Short mmCIF file of C-alpha atoms and ligand atoms in Angstrom, two decimals:
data_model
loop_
_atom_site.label_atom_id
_atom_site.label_comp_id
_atom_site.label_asym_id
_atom_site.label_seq_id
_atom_site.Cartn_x
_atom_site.Cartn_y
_atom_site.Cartn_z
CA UNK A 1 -21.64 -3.55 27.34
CA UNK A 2 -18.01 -4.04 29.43
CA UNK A 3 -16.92 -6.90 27.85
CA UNK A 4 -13.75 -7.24 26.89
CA UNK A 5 -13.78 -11.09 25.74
CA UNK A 6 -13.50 -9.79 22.07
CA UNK A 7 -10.40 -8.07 22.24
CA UNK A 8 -8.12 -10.79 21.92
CA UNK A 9 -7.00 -11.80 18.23
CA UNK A 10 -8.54 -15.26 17.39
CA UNK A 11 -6.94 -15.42 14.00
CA UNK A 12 -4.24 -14.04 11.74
CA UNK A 13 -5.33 -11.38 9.25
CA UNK A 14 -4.05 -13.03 5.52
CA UNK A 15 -5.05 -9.49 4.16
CA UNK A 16 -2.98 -6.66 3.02
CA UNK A 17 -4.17 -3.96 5.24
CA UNK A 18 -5.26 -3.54 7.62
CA UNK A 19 -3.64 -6.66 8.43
CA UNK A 20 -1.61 -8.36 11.83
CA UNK A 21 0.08 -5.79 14.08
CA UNK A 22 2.35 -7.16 16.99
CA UNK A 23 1.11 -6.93 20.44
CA UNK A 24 3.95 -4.34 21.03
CA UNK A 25 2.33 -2.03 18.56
CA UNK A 26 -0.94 -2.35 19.75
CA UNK A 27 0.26 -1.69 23.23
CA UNK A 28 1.34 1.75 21.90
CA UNK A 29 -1.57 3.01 21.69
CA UNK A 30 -2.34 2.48 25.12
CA UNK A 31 -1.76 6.43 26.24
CA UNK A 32 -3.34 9.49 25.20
CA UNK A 33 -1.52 12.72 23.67
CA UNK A 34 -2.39 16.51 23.41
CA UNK A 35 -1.70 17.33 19.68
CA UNK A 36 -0.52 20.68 20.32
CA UNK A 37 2.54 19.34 22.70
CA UNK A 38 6.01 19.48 21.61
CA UNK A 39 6.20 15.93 22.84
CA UNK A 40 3.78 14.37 20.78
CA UNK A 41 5.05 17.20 17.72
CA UNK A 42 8.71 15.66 18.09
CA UNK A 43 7.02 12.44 17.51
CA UNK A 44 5.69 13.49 14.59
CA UNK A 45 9.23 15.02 13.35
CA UNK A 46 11.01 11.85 14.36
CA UNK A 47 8.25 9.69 12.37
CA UNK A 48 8.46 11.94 9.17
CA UNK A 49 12.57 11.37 9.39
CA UNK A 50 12.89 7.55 9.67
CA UNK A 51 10.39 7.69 6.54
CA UNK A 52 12.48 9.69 4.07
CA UNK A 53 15.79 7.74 5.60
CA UNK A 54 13.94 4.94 5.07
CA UNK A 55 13.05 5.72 1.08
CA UNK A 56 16.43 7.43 0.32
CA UNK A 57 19.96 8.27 1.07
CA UNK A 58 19.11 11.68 -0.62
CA UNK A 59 17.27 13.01 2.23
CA UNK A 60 18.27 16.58 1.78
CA UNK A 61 15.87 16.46 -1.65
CA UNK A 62 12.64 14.91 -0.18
CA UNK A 63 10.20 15.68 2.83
CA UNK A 64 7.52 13.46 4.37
CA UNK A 65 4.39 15.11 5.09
CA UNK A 66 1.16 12.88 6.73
CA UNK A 67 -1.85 13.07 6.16
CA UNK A 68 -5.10 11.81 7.99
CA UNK A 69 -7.50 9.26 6.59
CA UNK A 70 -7.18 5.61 4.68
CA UNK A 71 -4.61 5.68 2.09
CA UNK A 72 -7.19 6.86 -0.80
CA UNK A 73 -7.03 10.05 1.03
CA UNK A 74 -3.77 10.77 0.56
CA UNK A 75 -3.68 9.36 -3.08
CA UNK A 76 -6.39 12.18 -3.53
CA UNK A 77 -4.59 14.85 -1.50
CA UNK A 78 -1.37 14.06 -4.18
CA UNK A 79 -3.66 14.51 -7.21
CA UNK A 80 -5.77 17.44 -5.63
CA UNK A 81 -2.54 19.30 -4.87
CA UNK A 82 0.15 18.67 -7.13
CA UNK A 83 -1.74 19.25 -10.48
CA UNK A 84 -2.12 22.91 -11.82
CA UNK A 85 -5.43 24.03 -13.33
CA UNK A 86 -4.25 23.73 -16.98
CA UNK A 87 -2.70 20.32 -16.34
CA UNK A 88 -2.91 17.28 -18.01
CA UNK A 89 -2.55 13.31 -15.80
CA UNK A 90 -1.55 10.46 -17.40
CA UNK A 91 -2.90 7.57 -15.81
CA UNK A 92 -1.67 3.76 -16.77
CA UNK A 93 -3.59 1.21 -14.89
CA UNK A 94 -4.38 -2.37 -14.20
CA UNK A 95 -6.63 -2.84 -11.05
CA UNK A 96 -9.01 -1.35 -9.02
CA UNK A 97 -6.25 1.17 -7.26
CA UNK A 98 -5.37 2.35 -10.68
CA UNK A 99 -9.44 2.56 -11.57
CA UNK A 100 -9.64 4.58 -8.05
CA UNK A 101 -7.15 7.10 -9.21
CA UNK A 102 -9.29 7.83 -12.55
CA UNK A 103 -12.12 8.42 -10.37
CA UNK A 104 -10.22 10.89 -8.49
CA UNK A 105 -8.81 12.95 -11.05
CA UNK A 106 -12.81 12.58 -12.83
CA UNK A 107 -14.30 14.01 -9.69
CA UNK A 108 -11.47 16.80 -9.12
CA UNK A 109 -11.91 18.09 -12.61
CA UNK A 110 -8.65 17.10 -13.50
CA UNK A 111 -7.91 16.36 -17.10
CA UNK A 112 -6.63 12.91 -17.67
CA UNK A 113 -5.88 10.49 -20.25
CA UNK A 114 -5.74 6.66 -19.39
CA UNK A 115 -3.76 3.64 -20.28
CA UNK A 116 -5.88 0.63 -19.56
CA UNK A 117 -4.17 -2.87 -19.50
CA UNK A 118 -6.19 -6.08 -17.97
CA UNK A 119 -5.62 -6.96 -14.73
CA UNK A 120 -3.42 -9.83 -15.46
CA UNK A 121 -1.55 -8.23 -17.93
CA UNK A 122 1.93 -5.42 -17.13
CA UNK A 123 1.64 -2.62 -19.02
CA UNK A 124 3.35 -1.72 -22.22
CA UNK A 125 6.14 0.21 -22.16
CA UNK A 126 6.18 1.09 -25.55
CA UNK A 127 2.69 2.30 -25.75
CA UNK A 128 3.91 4.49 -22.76
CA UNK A 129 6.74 5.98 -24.75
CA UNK A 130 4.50 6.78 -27.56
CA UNK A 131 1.56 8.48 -24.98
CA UNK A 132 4.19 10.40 -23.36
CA UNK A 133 5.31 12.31 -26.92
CA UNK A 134 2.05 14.21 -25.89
CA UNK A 135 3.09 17.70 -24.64
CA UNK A 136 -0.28 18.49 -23.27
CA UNK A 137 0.83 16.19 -20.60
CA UNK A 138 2.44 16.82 -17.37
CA UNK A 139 1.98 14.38 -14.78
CA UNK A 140 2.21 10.55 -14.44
CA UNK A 141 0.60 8.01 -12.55
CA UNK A 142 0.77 4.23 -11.61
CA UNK A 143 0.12 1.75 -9.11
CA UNK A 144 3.33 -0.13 -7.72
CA UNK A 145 2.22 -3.28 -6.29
CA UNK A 146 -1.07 -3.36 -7.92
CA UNK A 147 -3.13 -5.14 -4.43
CA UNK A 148 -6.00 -6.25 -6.83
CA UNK A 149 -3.81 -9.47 -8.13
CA UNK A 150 -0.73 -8.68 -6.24
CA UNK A 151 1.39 -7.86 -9.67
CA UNK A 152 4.31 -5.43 -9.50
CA UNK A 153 4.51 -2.92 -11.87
CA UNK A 154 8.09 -1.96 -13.67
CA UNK A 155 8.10 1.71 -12.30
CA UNK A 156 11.76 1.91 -12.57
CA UNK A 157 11.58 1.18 -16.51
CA UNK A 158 8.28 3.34 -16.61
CA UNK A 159 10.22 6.05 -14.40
CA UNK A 160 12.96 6.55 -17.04
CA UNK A 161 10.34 7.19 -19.75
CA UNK A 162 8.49 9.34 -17.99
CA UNK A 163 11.44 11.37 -17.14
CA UNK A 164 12.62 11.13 -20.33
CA UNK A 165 10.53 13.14 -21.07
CA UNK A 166 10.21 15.92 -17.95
CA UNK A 167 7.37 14.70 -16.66
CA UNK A 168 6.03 14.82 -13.15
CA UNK A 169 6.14 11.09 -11.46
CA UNK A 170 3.38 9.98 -9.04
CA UNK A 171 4.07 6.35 -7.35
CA UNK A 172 1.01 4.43 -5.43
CA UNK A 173 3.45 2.61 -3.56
CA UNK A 174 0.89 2.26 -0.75
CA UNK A 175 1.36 -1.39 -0.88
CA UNK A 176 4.87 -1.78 -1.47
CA UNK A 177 7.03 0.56 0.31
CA UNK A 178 8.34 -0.68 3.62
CA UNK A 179 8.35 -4.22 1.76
CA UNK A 180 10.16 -3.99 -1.59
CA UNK A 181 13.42 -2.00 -1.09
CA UNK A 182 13.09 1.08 -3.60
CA UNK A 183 15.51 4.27 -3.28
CA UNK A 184 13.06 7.27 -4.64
CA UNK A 185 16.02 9.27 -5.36
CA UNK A 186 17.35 6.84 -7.84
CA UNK A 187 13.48 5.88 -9.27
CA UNK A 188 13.06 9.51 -9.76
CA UNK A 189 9.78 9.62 -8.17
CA UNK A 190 8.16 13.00 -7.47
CA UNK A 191 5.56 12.14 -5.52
CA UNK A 192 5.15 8.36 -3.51
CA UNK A 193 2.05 7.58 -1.64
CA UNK A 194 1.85 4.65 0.93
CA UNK A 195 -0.23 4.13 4.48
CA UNK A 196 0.04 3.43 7.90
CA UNK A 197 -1.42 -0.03 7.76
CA UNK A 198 0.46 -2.07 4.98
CA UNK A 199 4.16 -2.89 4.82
CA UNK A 200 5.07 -1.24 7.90
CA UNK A 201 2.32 -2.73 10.05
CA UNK A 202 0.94 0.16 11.50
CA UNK A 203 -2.64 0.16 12.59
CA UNK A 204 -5.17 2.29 10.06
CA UNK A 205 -5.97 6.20 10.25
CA UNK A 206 -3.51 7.86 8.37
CA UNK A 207 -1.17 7.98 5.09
CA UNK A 208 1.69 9.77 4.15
CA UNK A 209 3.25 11.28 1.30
CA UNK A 210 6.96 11.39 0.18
CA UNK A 211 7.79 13.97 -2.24
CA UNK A 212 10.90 15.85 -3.76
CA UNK A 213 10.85 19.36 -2.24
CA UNK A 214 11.66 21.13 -5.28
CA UNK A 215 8.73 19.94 -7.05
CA UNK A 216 6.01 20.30 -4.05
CA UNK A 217 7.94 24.07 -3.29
CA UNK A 218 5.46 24.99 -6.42
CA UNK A 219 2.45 23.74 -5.43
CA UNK A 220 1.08 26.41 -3.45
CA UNK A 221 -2.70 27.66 -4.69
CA UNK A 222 -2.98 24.25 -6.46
CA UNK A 223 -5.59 22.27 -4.08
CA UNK A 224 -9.06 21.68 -4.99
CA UNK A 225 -9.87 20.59 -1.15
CA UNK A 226 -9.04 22.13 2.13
CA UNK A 227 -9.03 18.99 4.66
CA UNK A 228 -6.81 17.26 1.57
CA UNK A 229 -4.07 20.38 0.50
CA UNK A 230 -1.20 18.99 0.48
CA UNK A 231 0.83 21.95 0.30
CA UNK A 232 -0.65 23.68 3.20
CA UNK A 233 -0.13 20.47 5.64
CA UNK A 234 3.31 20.59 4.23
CA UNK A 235 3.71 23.92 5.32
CA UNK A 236 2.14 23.46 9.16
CA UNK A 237 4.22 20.31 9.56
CA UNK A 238 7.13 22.22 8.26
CA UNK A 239 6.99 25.68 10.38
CA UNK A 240 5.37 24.20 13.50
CA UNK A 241 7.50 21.33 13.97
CA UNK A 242 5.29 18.32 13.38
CA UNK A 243 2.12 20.25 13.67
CA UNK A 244 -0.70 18.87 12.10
CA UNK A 245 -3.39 21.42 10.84
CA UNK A 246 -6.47 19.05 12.20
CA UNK A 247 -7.10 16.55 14.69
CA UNK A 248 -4.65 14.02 13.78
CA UNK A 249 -4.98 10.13 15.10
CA UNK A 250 -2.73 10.49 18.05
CA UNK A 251 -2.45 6.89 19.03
CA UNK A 252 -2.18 5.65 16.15
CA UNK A 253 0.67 7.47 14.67
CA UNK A 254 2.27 6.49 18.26
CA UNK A 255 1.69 3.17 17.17
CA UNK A 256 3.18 3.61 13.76
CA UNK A 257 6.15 4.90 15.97
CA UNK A 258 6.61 1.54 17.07
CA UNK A 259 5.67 -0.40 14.27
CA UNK A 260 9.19 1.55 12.88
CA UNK A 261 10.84 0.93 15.46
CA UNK A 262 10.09 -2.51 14.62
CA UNK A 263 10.85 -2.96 11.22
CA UNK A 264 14.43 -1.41 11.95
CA UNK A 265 14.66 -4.31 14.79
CA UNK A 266 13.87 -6.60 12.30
CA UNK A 267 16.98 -5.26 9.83
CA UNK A 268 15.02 -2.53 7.48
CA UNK A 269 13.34 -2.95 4.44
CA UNK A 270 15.41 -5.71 3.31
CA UNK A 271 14.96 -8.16 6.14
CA UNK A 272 11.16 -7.95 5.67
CA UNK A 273 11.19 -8.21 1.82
CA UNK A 274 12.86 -11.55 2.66
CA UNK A 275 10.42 -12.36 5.51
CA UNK A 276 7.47 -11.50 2.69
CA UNK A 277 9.11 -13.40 -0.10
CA UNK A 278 9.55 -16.35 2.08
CA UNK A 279 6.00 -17.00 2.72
CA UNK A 280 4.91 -16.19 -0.86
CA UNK A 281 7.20 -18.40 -2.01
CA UNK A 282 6.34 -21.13 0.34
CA UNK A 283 2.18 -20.49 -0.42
CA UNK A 284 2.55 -20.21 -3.62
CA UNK A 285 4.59 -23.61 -4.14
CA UNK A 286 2.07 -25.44 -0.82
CA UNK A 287 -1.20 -24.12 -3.14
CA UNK A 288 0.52 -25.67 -6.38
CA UNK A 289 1.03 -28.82 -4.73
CA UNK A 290 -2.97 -28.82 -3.96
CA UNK A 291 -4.12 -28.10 -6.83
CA UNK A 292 -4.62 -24.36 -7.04
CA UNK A 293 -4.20 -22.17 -10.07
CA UNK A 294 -2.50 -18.70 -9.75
CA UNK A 295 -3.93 -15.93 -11.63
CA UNK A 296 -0.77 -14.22 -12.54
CA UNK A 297 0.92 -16.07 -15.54
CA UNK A 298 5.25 -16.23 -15.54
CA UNK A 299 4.81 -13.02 -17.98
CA UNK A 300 3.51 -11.08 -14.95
CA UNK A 301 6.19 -10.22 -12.27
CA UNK A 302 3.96 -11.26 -9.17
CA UNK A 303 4.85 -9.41 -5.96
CA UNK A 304 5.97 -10.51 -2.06
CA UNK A 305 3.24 -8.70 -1.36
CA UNK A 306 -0.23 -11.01 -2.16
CA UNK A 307 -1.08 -13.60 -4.04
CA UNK A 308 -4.29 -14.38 -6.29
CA UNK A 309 -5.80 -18.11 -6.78
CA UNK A 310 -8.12 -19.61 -9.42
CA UNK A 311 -11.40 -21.58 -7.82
CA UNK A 312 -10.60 -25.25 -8.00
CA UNK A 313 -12.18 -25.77 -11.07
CA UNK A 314 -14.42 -29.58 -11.67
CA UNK A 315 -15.15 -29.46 -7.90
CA UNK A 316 -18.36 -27.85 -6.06
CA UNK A 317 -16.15 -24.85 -4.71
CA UNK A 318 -18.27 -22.53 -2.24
CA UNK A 319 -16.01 -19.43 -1.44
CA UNK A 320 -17.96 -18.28 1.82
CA UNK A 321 -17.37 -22.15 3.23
CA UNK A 322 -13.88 -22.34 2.51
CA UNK A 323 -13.57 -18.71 4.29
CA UNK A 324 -15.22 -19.88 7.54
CA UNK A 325 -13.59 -22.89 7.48
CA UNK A 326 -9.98 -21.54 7.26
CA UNK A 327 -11.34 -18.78 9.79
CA UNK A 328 -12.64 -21.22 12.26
CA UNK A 329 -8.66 -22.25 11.57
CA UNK A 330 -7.42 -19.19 12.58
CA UNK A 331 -6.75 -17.47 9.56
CA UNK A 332 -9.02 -14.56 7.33
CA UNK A 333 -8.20 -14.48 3.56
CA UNK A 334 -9.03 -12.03 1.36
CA UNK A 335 -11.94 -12.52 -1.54
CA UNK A 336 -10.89 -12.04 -5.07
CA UNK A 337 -10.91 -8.88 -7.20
CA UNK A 338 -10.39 -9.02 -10.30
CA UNK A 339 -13.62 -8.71 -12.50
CA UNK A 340 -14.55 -12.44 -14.52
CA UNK A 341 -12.46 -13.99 -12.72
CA UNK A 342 -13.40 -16.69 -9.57
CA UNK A 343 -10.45 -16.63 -7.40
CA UNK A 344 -9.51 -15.02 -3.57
CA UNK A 345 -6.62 -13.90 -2.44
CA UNK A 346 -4.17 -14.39 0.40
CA UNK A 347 -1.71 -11.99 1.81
CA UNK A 348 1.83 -12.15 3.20
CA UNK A 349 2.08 -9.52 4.68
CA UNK A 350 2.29 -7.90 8.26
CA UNK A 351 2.82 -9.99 11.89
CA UNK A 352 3.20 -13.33 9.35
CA UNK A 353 6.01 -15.68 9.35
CA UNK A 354 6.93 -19.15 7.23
CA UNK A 355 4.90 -20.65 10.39
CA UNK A 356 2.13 -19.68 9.71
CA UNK A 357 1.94 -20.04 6.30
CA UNK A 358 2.96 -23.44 7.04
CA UNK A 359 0.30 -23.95 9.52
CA UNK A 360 -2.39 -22.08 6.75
CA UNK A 361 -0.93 -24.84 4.21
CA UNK A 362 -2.22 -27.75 6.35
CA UNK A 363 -5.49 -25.96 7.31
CA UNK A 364 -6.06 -25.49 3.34
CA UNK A 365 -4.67 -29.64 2.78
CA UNK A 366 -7.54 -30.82 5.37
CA UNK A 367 -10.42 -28.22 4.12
CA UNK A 368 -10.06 -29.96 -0.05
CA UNK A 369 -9.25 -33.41 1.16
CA UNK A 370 -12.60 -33.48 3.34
CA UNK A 371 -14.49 -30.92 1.39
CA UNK A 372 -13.81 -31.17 -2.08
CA UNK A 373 -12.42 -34.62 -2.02
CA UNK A 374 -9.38 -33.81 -3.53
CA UNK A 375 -6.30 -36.10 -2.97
CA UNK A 376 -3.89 -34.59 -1.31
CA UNK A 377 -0.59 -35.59 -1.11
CA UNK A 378 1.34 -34.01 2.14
C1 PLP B 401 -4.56 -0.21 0.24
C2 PLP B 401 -4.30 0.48 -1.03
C3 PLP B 401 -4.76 1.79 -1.28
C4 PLP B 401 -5.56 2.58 -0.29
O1 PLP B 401 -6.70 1.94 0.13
P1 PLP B 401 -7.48 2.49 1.41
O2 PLP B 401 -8.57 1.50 1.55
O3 PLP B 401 -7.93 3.85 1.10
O4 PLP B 401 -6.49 2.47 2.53
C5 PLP B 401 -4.40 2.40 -2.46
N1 PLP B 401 -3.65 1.77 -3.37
C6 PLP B 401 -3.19 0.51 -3.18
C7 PLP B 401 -2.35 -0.12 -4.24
C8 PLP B 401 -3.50 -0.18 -2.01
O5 PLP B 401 -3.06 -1.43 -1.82
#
C-alpha cells in the first residue's frame, strides 16, 4: 500500500489526548535526528527549560526530566522511583486515573492506603487531615483534573495539608498543566506528572516529570524498574546534556518543540486557559439549551479541560449512532467513563476554538431534532 489519501484530518479530535495538533506541529516531525547529537541533545535541554519556566518562577528548585512512553509510564516511573522500601502512599481518588495509580503502587509492592470518593463527588478535606495524622505515611497522591468526568481537584487546599504535615506531594497534572495556570513552587508539589499529548498539544510518545531537586537528589537506589528509574534518567539527562538513556521518540519530542513554541505564540498558559474555558463555557451552556444533563453537579468544580453529559433520558438514545453521526460531521467525542452512569464526554482541548464548538453545537441541534425528535430551539 502507497496511499496517502488517509493522511489528511477529516475531523476534529473532541478528546483529551491524543487530541488536534496544528499542521505546524505535525510538520515538525517531518526530519529525522541521531539521538546521540548535540543538536538534537540541546533540543532536549531547551525543551526541559521552557517546562520548568513554564511551571515556576523558582526554577533554580525544580528540574524536568522526560521520560518515554504514554503518560501512565511516567506516573509509574514517579511511584517506582520516588518511594523508599519502607514507605507508605497515600492515595485519594475519584476516577479511573486515580484507580490506575492504586494499581501501580499494588503491582510495585508499594504499601498504600486509599481515599475513595465517587466519581462525581471532590474529596474531603477533612477526612484528609485526619488520614494524614498517620506517621506511617510518607507520600501523597492525587489526580488534578480528574479526565474521567473532567472535575478539578482542590490540590492547593489538599497541598497545604499534606505539607502540613511533611509529607511528600505527587500531582497527576497530566491533564491540566499547560491549561490551568499553577506555579509548583507556590502548590508545594514534589513531584508533577503530565504528557506530551494533552494541554500542550504535542503528539503522543512521551511524558515528563517535574520535580523539586532536593527531594529527587535522594532517590537514588529507590526504583523497582530499570526502563522506568527515574533517578537514573535524571542523572543521564543531567550529566550528558539532554541525553536520554534509551531510544527516545525523536520526532516527536521535535514536535513537542513546536507545539511550545506554540503555546508561548499564543500568550502562555493563560491565553489557552481562556481559549479552553471559552469553549467549555460555550458547550456547556449550547448542550443545556438542548436538553443535555451534565454529570458534575455546582458542588463539583468542573474543569476547562472536558466535560461529561447524561444520555437524553425518555428518548431512544443509541450512543454508537450519535458518534457516527457527529463523526460523519467532522467531529470524534469521547464515550463516557464513569461506572453506572450513561453519559460521553466531549473535550476542549487542543487545535479547538469557540468555532468549532459552535459549529459541533449545530451538528448536535440537527442530530436530536431529526433523531430523537427533540424540539430544538436555535
Ligand atoms: C491521559 C491521562 C493519564 C495518562 O494516560 P495515558 O493513556 O497513559 O497517556 C493519566 N492521568 C490523567 C489524569 C490523564 O488524563
Amino acid at each position: 500500500m502507497n496511499s496517502y489519501d488517509d493522511l489528511e484530518n477529516k475531523y476534529l479530535l473532541l478528546t483529551p489526548g491524543p487530541l488536534s495538533t496544528s499542521a505546524t506541529v505535525r510538520r515538525a516531525m517531518h526530519k529525522d535526528w541521531c539521538t546521540w547529537d548535540q543538536e538534537y541533545n540541546g533540543l532536549v535541554e531547551e525543551i526541559r527549560h521552557k517546562l520548568i519556566a513554564m511551571a515556576t518562577t523558582e526554577v533554580d528548585d525544580f528540574t524536568a526530566i522526560l521520560m518515554q512512553g504514554s503518560g501512565s509510564f511516567s506516573v509509574e516511573a514517579v511511584l517506582g522511583s520516588v518511594i523508599p522500601k519502607q514507605g507508605k502512599l497515600l492515595i485519594i481518588h475519584n476516577g479511573a486515573y486515580g484507580t490506575r495509580m492504586m494499581q501501580m503502587a499494588a503491582c510495585l509492592n508499594i504499601e498504600y492506603f486509599d481515599l475513595a470518593y465517587a466519581e462525581t463527588q471532590m474529596p474531603d478535606l477533612e477526612e484528609i487531615e485526619t488520614a494524614l495524622l498517620d506517621p506511617s505515611i510518607t507520600h501523597v497522591a492525587c489526580v488534578h483534573c480528574e479526565t474521567t468526568t473532567g472535575i478539578l481537584n482542590p490540590i492547593a487546599e489538599i497541598g497545604r495539608l499534606v505539607k502540613a504535615q511533611n509529607k511528600i506531594w505527587i500531582v497527576d497534572a497530566m491533564s491540566s498543566f499547560g491549561g490551568v495556570p499553577m506555579d509548583i513552587a507556590a502548590l508545594e508539589i514534589d513531584f508533577l506528572i503530565s504528557s506530551a499529548n494533552k494541554c500542550i498539544q504535542g503528539v503522543p510518545g512521551f511524558g515528563f516529570v517535574l520535580a523539586k531537586r532536593q527531594v529527587l537528589e535522594q532517590c537514588q537506589g529507590f526504583a523497582r524498574s530499570v526502563s522506568l528509574d527515574l533517578y537514573d534518567q535524571w542523572q543521564t539527562m543531567e550529566k550528558h546534556h539532554g541525553k536520554w538513556r534509551f531510544t527516545s521518540p525523536t520526532h516527536v519530542v521535535r514536535a513537542f518543540y513546536q507545539a511550545l513554541i506554540e503555546l508561548e505564540h499564543e500568550g502562555g498558559v493563560t491565553a489557552r486557559y481562556q481559549r479552553y474555558s471559552t469553549n467549555q463555557q460555550c458547550l456547556a451552556a449550547g448542550m443545556q439549551a438542548l436538553g443535555f444533563e451534565r454529570v458534575l453537579d455546582e458542588t463539583c468544580t468542573q474543569s476547562p479541560i472536558i466535560s461529561t453529559f447524561l444520555y437524553p433520558q425518555d428518548v431512544n438514545f443509541d450512543f454508537y449512532a450519535f458518534y457516527e453521526n457527529l463523526k460523519s460531521a467532522g467531529f470524534v467525542i469521547y464515550p463516557g467513563k464513569v461506572s453506572n452512569l450513561d453519559c460521553f464526554r466531549i473535550g476542549n482541548i487542543g487545535e479547538v476554538y469557540l468555532s468549532d464548538i459552535e459549529k459541533l453545537l449545530t451538528a448536535i441541534a440537527a442530530y436530536c431534532q431529526s433523531n430523537l425528535h427533540i424540539k430544538v430551539s436555535a
